[in-house]
Amino acid sequence: DTGVSQNPRHKITKRGQNVTFRCDPISEHNRLYWYRQTLGQGPEFLTYFQNEAQLEKSRLLSDRFSAERPKGSFSTLEIQRTEQGDSAMYLCASSLSGRASETQYFGPGTRLLVL
Amino acid sequence: GENVEQHPSTLSVQEGDSAVIKCTYSDSASNYFPWYKQELGKRPQLIIDIRSNVGEKKDQRIAVTLNKTAKHFSLHITETQPEDSAVYFCAAPGGTYKYIFGTGTRLKVLA
């Protein structure tokens, strides 16, 4: 499968626990995005990487959220001290620099449920 | 700040009829407008996109039109089929790097 992959696909955790999600973009894509999607809403931008550099973070991303892309390939999104309001689908997308760079390809998402 | 509004939120059409979904954006510098289809429990899939240097783009039963002056763009689906039933999202650039998505339109095609 050469598309964007995410792991795990589902995560159930108790409030206060830390969780980490992984995203593997399409191999030649240097741009990587994290979004959060709640039921009935469109994806909300969280953060953006170009190669290993995190170039933009949304105000939605509190200090409990951190994302990394250490080698410019896969990325991780960590949520510390989870809260029930963090329950959502976390989507990763990637794109390639260049004229068609705006086309973002999404992964299947990680559905998080915080009890 | 940048904003994307999408209407309607739900749309029911009879099979074979046309469906139109409209989005408006606020950033006049926006130059790329994708449309995504999301089926229940699945990832958003790009179905068509348009750049600001053209006013219309077609791909079989799907078309997108762009009015830069009015800052709106629309998705047109002709000869709708039951498999077109899904949630459709528009998006527009919301700054240098990020995209802002609309709130989605749930399309139901009635057989």
PDB file of C-alpha atoms in Angstrom, chain A residues 1-2 7 18-21 32 39 41 51 55 62 66-68 84 101 106-108 114:
ATOM      1  CA  ASP A   1       0.000   0.000   0.000  1.00  0.00           C
ATOM      2  CA  THR A   2       1.591   3.261  -1.114  1.00  0.00           C
ATOM      3  CA  ASN A   7      -1.512   3.646  13.539  1.00  0.00           C
ATOM      4  CA  ASN A  18      -0.948   9.932  27.437  1.00  0.00           C
ATOM      5  CA  VAL A  19      -1.428   8.653  23.903  1.00  0.00           C
ATOM      6  CA  THR A  20       0.769   8.695  20.810  1.00  0.00           C
ATOM      7  CA  PHE A  21      -0.293   8.287  17.205  1.00  0.00           C
ATOM      8  CA  LEU A  32       2.706  16.480   6.341  1.00  0.00           C
ATOM      9  CA  LEU A  39     -18.609  14.086  14.327  1.00  0.00           C
ATOM     10  CA  GLN A  41     -17.587  18.587  11.221  1.00  0.00           C
ATOM     11  CA  ASN A  51      10.365  17.932   5.918  1.00  0.00           C
ATOM     12  CA  LEU A  55       6.173  25.430  10.324  1.00  0.00           C
ATOM     13  CA  SER A  62      -2.776  23.269  23.434  1.00  0.00           C
ATOM     14  CA  SER A  66       3.072  17.817  20.627  1.00  0.00           C
ATOM     15  CA  ALA A  67       4.021  16.612  17.185  1.00  0.00           C
ATOM     16  CA  GLU A  68       7.331  15.568  15.723  1.00  0.00           C
ATOM     17  CA  GLN A  84     -12.787  13.752  27.244  1.00  0.00           C
ATOM     18  CA  SER A 101       1.598  20.474  -3.728  1.00  0.00           C
ATOM     19  CA  PHE A 106      -5.410  11.633   3.760  1.00  0.00           C
ATOM     20  CA  GLY A 107      -4.699   8.614   5.885  1.00  0.00           C
ATOM     21  CA  PRO A 108      -7.471   6.471   7.384  1.00  0.00           C
ATOM     22  CA  VAL A 114     -11.235   9.200  26.078  1.00  0.00           C
TER      23      VAL A 114
END
